mmCIF file of C-alpha atoms and ligand atoms in Angstrom:
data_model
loop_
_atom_site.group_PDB
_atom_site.id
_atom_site.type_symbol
_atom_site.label_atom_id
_atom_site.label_comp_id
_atom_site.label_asym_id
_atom_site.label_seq_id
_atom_site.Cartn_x
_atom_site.Cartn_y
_atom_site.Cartn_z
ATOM 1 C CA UNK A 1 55.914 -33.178 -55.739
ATOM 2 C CA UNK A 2 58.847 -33.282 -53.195
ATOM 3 C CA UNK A 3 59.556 -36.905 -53.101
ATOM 4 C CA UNK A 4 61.071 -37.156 -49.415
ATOM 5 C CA UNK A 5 61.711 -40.768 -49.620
ATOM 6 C CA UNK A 6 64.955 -39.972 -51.885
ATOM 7 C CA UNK A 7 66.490 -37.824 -49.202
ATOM 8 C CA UNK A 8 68.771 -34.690 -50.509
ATOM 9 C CA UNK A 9 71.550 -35.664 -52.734
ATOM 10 C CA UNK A 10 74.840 -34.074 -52.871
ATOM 11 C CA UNK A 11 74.162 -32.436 -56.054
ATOM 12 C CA UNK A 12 70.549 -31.173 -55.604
ATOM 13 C CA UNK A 13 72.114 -29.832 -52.075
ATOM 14 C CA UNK A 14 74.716 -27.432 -54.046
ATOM 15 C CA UNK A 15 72.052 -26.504 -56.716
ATOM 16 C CA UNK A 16 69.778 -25.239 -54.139
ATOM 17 C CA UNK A 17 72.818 -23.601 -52.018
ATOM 18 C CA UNK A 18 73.579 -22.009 -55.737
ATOM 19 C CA UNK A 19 70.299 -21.160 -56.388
ATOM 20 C CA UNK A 20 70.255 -19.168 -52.855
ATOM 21 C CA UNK A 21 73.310 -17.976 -54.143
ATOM 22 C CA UNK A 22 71.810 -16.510 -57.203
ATOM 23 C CA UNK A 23 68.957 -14.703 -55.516
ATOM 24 C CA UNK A 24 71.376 -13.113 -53.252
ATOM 25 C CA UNK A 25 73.907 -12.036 -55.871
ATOM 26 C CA UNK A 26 71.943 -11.546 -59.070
ATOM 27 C CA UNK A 27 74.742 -14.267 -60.633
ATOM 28 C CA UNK A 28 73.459 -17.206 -62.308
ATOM 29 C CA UNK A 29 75.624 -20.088 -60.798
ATOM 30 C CA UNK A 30 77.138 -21.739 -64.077
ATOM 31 C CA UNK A 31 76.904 -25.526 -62.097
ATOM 32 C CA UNK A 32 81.100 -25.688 -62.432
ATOM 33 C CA UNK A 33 81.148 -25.895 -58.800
ATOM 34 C CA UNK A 34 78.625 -28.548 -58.600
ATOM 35 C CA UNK A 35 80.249 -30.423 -60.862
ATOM 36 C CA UNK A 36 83.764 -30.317 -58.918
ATOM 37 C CA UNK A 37 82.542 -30.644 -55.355
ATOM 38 C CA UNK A 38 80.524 -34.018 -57.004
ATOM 39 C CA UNK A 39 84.143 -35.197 -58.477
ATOM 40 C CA UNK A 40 85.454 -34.914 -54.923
ATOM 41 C CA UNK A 41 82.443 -37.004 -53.776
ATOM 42 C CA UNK A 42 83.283 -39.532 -56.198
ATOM 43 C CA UNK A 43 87.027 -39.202 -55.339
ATOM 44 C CA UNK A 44 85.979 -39.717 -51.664
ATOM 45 C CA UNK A 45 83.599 -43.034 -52.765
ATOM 46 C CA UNK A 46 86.334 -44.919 -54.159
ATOM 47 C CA UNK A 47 88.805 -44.093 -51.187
ATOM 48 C CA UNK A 48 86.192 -45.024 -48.781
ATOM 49 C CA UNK A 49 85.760 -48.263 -50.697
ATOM 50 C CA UNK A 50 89.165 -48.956 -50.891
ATOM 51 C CA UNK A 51 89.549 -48.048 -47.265
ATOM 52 C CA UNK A 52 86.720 -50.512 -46.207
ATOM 53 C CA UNK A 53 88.386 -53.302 -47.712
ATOM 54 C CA UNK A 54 92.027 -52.621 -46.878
ATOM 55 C CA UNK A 55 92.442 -55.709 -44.883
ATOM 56 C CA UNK A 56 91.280 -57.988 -48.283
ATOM 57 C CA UNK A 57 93.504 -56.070 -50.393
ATOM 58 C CA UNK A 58 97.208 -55.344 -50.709
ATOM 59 C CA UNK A 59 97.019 -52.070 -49.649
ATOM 60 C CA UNK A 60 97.632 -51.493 -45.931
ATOM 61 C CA UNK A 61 101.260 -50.910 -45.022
ATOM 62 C CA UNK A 62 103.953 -48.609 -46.140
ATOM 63 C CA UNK A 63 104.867 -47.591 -49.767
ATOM 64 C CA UNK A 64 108.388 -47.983 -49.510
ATOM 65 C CA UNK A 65 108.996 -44.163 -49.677
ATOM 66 C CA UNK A 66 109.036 -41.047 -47.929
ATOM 67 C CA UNK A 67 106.878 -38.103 -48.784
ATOM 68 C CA UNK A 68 108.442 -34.014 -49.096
ATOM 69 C CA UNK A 69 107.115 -34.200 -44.769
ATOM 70 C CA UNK A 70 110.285 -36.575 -44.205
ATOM 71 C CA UNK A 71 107.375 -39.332 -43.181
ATOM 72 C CA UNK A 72 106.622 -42.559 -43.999
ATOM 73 C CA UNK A 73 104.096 -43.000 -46.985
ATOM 74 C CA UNK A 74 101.376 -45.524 -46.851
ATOM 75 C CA UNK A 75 100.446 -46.992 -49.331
ATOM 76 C CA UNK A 76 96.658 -46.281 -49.249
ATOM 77 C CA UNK A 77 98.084 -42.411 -49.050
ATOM 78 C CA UNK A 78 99.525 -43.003 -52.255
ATOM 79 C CA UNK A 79 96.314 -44.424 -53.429
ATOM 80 C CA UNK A 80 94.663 -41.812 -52.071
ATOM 81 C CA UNK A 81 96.473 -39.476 -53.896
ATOM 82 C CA UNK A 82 96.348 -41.074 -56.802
ATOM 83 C CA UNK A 83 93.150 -41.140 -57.033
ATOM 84 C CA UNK A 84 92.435 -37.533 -56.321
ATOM 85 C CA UNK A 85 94.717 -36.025 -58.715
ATOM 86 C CA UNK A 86 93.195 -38.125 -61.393
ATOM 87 C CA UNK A 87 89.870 -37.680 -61.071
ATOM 88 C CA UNK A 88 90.510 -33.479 -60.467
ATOM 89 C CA UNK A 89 92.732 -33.070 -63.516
ATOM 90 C CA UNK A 90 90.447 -34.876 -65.478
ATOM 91 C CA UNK A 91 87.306 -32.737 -63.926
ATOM 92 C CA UNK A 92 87.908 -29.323 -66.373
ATOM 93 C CA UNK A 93 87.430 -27.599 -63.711
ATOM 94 C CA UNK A 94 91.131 -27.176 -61.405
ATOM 95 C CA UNK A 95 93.879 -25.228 -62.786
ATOM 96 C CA UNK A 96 96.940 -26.464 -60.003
ATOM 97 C CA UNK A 97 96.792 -28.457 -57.009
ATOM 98 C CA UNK A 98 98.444 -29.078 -54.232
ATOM 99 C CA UNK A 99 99.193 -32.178 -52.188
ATOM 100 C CA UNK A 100 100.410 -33.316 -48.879
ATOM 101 C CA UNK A 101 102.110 -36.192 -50.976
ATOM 102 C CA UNK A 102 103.774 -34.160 -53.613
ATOM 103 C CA UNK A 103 106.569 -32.047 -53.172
ATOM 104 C CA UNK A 104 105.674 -29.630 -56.679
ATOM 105 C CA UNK A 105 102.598 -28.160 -57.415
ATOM 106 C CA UNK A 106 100.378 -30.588 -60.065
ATOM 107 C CA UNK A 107 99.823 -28.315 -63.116
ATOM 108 C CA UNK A 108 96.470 -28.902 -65.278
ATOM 109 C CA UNK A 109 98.234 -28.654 -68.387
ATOM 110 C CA UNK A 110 96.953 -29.945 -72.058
ATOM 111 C CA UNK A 111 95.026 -32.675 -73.007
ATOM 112 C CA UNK A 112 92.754 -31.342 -69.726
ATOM 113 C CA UNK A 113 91.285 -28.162 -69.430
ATOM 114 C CA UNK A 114 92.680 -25.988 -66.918
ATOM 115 C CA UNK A 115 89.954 -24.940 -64.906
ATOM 116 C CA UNK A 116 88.883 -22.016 -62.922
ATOM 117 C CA UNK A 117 89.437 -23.486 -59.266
ATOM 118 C CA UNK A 118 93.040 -24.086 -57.046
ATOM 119 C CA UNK A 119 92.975 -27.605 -54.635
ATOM 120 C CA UNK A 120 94.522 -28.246 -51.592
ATOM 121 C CA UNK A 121 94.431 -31.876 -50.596
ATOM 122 C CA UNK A 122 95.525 -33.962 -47.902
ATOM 123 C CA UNK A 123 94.796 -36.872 -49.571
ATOM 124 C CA UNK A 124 94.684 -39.253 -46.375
ATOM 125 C CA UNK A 125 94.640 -37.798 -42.888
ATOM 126 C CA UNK A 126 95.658 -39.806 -40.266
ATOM 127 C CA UNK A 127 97.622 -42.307 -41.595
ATOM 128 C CA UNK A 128 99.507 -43.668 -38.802
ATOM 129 C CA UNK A 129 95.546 -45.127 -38.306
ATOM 130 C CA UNK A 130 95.528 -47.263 -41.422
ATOM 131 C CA UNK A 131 96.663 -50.645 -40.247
ATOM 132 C CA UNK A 132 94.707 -50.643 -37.245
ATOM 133 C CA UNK A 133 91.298 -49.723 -38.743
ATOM 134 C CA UNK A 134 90.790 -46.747 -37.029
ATOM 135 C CA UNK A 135 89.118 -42.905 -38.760
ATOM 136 C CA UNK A 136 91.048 -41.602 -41.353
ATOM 137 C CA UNK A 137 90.108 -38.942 -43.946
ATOM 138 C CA UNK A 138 90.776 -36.661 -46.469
ATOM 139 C CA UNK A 139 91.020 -32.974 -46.319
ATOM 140 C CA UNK A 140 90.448 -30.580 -49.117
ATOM 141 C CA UNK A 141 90.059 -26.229 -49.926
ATOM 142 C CA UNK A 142 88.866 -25.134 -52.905
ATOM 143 C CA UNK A 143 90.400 -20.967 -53.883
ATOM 144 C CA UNK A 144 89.090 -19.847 -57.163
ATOM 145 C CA UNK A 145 91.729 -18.972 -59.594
ATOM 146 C CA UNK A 146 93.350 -15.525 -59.842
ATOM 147 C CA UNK A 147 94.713 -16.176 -63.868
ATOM 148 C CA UNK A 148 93.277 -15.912 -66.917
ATOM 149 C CA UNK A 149 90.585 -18.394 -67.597
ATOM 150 C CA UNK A 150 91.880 -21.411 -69.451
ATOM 151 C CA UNK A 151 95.664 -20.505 -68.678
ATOM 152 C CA UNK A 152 97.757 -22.923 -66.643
ATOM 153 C CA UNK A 153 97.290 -21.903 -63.052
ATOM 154 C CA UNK A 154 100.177 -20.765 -60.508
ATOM 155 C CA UNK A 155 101.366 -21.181 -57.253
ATOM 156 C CA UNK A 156 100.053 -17.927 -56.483
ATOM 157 C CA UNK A 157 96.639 -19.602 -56.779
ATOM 158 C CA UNK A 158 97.592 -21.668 -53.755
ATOM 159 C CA UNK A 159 99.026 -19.716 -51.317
ATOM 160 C CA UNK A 160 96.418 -17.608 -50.353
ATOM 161 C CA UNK A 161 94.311 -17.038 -46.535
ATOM 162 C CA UNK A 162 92.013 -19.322 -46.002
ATOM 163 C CA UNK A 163 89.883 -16.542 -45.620
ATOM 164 C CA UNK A 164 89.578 -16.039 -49.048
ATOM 165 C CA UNK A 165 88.454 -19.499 -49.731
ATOM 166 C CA UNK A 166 85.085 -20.646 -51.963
ATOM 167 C CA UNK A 167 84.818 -23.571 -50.021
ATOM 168 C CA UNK A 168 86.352 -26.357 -47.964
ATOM 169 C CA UNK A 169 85.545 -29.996 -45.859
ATOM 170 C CA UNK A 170 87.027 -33.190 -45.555
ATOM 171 C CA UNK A 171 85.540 -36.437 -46.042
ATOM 172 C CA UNK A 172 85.909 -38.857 -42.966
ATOM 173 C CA UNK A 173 86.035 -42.525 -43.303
ATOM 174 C CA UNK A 174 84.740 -44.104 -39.641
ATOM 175 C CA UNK A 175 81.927 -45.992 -38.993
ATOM 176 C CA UNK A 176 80.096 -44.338 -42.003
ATOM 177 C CA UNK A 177 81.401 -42.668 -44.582
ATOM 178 C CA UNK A 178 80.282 -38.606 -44.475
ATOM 179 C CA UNK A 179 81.479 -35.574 -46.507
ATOM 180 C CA UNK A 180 81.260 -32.608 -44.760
ATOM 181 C CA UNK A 181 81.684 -28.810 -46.763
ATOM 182 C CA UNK A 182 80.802 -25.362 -46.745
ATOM 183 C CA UNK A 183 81.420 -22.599 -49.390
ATOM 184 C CA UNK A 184 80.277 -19.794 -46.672
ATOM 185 C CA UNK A 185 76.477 -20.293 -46.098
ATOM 186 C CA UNK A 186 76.427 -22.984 -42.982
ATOM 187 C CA UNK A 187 78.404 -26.609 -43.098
ATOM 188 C CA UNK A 188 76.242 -29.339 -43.999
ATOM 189 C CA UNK A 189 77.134 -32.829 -43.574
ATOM 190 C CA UNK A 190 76.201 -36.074 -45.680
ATOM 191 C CA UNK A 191 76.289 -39.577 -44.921
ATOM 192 C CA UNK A 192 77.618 -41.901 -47.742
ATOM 193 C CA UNK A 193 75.066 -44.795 -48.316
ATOM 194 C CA UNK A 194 77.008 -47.392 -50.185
ATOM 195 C CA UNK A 195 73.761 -49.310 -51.228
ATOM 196 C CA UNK A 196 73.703 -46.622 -53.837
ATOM 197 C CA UNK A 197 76.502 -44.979 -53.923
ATOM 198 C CA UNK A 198 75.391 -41.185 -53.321
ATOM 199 C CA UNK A 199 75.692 -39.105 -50.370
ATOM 200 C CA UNK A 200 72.419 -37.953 -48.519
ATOM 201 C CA UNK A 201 71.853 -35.270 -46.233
ATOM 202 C CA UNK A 202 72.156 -36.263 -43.053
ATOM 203 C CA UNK A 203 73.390 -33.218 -40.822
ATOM 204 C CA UNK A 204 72.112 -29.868 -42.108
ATOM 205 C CA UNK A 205 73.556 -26.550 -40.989
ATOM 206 C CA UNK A 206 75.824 -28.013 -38.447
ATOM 207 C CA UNK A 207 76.934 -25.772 -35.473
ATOM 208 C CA UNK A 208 79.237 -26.527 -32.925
ATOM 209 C CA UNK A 209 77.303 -26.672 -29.540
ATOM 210 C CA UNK A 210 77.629 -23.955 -27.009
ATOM 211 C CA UNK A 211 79.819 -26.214 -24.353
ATOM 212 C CA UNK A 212 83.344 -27.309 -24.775
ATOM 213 C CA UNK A 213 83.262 -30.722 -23.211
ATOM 214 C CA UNK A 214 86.234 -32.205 -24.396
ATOM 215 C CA UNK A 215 89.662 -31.154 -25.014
ATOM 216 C CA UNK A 216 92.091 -33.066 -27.427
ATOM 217 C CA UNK A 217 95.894 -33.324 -27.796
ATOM 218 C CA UNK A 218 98.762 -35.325 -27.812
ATOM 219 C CA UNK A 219 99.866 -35.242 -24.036
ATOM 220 C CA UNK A 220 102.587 -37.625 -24.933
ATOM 221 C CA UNK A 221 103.959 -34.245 -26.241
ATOM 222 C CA UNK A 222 103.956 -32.158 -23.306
ATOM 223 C CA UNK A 223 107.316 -31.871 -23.012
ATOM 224 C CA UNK A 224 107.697 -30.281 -25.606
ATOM 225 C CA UNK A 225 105.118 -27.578 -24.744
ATOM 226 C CA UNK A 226 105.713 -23.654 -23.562
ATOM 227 C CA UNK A 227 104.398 -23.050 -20.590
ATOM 228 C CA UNK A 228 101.087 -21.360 -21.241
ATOM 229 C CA UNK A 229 100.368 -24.190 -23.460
ATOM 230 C CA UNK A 230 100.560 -26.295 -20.034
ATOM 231 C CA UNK A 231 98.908 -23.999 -17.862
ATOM 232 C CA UNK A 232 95.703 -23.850 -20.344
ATOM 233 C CA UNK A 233 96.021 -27.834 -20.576
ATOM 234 C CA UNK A 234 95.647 -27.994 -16.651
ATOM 235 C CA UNK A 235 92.762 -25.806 -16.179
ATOM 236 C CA UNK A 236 90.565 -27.219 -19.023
ATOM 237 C CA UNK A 237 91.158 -30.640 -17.189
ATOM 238 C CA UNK A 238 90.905 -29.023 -13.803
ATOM 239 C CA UNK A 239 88.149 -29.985 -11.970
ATOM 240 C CA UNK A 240 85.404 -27.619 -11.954
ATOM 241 C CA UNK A 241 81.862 -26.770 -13.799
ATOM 242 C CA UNK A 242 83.166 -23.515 -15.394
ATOM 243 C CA UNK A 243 83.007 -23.292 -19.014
ATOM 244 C CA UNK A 244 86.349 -24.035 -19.453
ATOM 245 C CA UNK A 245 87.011 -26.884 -16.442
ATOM 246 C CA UNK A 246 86.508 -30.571 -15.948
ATOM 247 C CA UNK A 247 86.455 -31.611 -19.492
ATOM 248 C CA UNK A 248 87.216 -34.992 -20.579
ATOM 249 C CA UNK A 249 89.647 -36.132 -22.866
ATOM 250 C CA UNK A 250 89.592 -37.607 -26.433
ATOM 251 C CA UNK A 251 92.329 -37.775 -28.786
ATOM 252 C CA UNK A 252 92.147 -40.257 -31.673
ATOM 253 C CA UNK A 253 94.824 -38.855 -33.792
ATOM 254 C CA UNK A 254 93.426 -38.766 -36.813
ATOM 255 C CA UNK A 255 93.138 -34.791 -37.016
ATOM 256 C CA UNK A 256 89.768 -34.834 -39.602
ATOM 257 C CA UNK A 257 88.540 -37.334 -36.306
ATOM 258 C CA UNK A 258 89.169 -35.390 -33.725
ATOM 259 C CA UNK A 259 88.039 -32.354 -35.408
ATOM 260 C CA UNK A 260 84.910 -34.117 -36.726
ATOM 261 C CA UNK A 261 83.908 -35.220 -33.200
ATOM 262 C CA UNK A 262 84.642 -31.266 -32.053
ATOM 263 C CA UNK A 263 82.512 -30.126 -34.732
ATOM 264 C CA UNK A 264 79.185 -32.345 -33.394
ATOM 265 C CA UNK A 265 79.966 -32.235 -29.667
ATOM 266 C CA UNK A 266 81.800 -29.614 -29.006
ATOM 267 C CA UNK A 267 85.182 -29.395 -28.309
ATOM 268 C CA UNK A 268 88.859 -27.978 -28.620
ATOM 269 C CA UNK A 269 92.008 -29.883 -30.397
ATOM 270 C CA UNK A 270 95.335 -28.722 -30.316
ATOM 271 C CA UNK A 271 98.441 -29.459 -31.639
ATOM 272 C CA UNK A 272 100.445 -26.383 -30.372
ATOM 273 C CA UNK A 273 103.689 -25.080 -31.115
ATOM 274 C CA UNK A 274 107.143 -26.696 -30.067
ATOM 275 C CA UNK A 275 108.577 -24.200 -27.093
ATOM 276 C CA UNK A 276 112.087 -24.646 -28.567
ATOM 277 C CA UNK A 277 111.047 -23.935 -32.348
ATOM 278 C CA UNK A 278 107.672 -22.007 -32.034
ATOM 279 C CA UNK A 279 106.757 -24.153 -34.956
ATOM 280 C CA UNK A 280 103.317 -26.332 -35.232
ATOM 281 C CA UNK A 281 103.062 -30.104 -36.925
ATOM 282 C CA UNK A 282 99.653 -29.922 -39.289
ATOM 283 C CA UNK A 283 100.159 -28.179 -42.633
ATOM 284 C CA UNK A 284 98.162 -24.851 -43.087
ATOM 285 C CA UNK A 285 97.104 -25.425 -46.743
ATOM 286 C CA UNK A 286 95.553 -28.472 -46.580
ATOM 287 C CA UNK A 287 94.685 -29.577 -43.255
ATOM 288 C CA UNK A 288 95.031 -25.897 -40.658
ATOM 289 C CA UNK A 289 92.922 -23.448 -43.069
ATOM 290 C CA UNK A 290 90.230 -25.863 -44.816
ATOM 291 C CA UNK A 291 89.076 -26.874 -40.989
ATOM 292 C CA UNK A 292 89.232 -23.434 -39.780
ATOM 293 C CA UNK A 293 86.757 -22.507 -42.515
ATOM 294 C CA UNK A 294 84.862 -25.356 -41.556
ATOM 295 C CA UNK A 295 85.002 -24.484 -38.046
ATOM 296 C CA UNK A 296 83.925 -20.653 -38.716
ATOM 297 C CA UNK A 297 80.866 -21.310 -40.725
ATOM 298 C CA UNK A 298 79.928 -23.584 -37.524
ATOM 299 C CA UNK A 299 80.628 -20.666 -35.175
ATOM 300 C CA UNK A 300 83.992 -22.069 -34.151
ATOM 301 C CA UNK A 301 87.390 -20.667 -34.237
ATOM 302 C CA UNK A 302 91.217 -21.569 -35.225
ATOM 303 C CA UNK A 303 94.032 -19.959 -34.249
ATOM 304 C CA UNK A 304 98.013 -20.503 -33.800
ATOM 305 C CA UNK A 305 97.699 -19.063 -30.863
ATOM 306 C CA UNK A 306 99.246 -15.799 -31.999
ATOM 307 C CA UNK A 307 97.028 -15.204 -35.089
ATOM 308 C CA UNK A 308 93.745 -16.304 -36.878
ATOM 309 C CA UNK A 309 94.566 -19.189 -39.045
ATOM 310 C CA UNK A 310 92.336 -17.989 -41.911
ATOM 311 C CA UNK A 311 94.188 -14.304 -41.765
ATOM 312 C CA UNK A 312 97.492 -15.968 -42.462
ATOM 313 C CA UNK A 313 99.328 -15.564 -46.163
ATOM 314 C CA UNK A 314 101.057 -18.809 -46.782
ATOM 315 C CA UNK A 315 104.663 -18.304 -47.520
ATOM 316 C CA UNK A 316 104.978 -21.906 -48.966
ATOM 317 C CA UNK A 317 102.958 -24.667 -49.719
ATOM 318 C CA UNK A 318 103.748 -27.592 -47.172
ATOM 319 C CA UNK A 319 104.109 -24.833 -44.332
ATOM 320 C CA UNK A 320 103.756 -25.954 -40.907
ATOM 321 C CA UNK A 321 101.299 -23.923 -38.114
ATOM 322 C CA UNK A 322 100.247 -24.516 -34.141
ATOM 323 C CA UNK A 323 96.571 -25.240 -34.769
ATOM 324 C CA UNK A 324 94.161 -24.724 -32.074
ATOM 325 C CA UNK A 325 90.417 -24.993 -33.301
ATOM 326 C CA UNK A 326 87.007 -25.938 -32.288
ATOM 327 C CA UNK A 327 84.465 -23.614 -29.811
ATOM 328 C CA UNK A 328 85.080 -20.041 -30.337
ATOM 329 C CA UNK A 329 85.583 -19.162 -26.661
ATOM 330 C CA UNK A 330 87.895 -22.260 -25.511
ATOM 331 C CA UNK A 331 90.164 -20.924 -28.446
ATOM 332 C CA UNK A 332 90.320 -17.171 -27.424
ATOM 333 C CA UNK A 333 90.753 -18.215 -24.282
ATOM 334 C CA UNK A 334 93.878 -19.930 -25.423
ATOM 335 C CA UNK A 335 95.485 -16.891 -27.688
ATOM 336 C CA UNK A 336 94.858 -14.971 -24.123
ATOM 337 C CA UNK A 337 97.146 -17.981 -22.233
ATOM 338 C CA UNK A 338 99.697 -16.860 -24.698
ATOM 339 C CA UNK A 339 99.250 -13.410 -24.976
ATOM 340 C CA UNK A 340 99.812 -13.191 -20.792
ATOM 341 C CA UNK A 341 102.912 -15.348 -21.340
ATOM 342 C CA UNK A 342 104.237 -13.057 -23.297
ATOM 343 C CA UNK A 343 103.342 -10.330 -21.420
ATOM 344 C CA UNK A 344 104.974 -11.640 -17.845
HETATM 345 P P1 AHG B 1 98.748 -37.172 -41.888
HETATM 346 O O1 AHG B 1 98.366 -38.580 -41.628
HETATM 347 O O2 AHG B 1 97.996 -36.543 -43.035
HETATM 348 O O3 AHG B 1 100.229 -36.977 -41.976
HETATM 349 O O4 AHG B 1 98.259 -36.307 -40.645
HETATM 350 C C1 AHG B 1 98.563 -36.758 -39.365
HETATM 351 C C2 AHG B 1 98.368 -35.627 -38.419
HETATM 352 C C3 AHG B 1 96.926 -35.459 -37.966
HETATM 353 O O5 AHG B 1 96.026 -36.292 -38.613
HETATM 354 C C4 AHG B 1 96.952 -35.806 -36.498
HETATM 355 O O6 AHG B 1 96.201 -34.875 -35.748
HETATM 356 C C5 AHG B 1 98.411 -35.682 -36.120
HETATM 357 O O7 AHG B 1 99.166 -35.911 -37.298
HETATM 358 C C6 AHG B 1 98.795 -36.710 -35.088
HETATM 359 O O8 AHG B 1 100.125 -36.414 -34.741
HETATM 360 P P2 AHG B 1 100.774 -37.190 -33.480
HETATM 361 O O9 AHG B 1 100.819 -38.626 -33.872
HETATM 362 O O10 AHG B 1 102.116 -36.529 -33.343
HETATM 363 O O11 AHG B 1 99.874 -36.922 -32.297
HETATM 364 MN MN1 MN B 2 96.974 -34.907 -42.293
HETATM 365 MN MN1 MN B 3 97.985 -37.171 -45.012
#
């Protein structure tokens, strides 16, 4: 007998996702991805712990460094970090990662097992947020290895489309803690409830609503901005009840945030390209690609403006992109800004 008082776990969540899986496929799920995505859960639980307490402990502030970005590392980044690596290397099931806080790629070498998945992580999104207690998050793809089983994994693992991903989600840290994911079959969120430590089911088969309400970007940046990134900025904010006019604007920057809100409400973020380099801020591997797979399993879109951000073959692992994501129609709408630039 269903006991509905427990509400879905995490874990019984991807068993019965696998177990569609199986019916569909004829392959019987062998519960290794279960077992990661519940390590990331458990990765994200003592972040969000650590996060809810910052103020107490001796963690908000800067580490004293700066990361392979050139920026300033926080310290609960490099906890963050820390703890994500640990707990993944030590899973048996990830070959190589990657990290926003690491210049190399982290080999799973000997005493661990190298496993038969590839991780992208930004550990901590949003970290200019931390010391004034506003959303953060981490950010995190999952590719399944190309290599031999067993054998040290390779960069090559990494820098692959998005497309091509198993899964990918984030894990936002606001005024509850939720992990969000999809490996392909709709994006299903869960809320963290710290009473017993497990993640429940609380938004099923998310899909970003039909109207784009809101639009959200760093206007402080406009002057750096070509000029059909302007002209589309104008006419979403233009007065006016067309699908694209009079929308309102939100931008919290914390990217998982501002995406997150997108996600439930509707909505498009950008953080578009630099007129004089035609190069973007956000990183493709770990933050551009994970949320564009998020975003198309929700019936949403990214794009650089030029291209499809899932089509896109990294060329190297902290690579930068123009991100524009969120409903499908405010973002093609924004690649044909562009494409009539070019064209005049
Ligand atoms: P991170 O904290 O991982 O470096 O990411 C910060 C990113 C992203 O979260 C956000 O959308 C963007 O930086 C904000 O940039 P601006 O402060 O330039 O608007
Ligand atoms: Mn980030
Ligand atoms: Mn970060």
């Amino acid at each position: 007998m269903e006991n509905s008082q427990i509400g879905t776990t995490l874990t019984h969540h991807v068993l019965l996702q696998q177990r569609q899986h199986a019916k569909r496929t004829g392959e019987q799920p062998a519960g290794d991805f279960s077992e990661l995505l519940n390590q990331i859960a458990v990765a994200g639980k003592i972040i969000s712990a650590e996060v809810n307490m910052a103020g107490l402990a001796d963690i908000l502030g800067v580490a004293g460094r700066t990361n392979v970005q050139g920026e300033e590392v926080m310290k609960l980044d490099d906890f963050a970090n820390n703890t994500i690596v640990e707990i993944l290397r030590r899973s048996g099931h990830v070959c190589i990662m990657t990290s926003e806080e690491v210049d190399d790629p982290i080999e799973v070498r000997e005493p661990h097992f190298p496993g038969k998945y590839a991780i992208a992580f930004d550990p901590l999104d949003g970290s200019s947020n931390i010391d004034v207690n506003v959303s953060i998050g981490t950010i995190f793809s999952i590719h399944r290895r190309r290599g031999e089983y067993g054998s040290p994994g390779s960069e090559a693992d990494l820098l692959r489309p998005g497309a091509e991903l198993a899964a990918a989600g984030y894990v936002i840290y606001g005024s509850s803690t939720m992990l969000v994911y999809t490996t392909g079959h709709g994006v299903h969120g869960f809320t963290l409830d710290p009473s017993v430590g497990e993640f429940l089911l609380s938004h099923e088969n998310i899909r970003i609503p039909e109207k784009c309400g809101t639009y959200s970007t760093n206007e402080g940046n406009s002057s750096t901005w070509t000029a059909s990134t302007r002209h589309y900025v104008d006419a979403v904010k233009s007065p006016g009840d067309g699908p694209l006019e009079g929308m309102r604007s939100r931008y919290i920057g914390s990217l998982v945030a501002d995406f997150h809100r997108n996600l439930i409400k509707g909505g498009v973020f950008l953080y578009p390209a630099d007129a004089a380099t035609g190069k973007g801020k956000l990183r493709l591997l770990y933050e551009a690609a994970p949320l564009a797979f998020v975003a198309k399993h929700a019936g949403g879109y990214a794009s650089t403006g030029y291209e499809s951000i899932l089509d896109m073959k990294p060329s190297e692992l902290h690579q930068r992109v123009p991100l524009i994501i969120g409903n499908r129609d405010a973002v093609e709408a924004y690649e044909r800004s562009v494409a009539d630039e070019k064209s005049t």
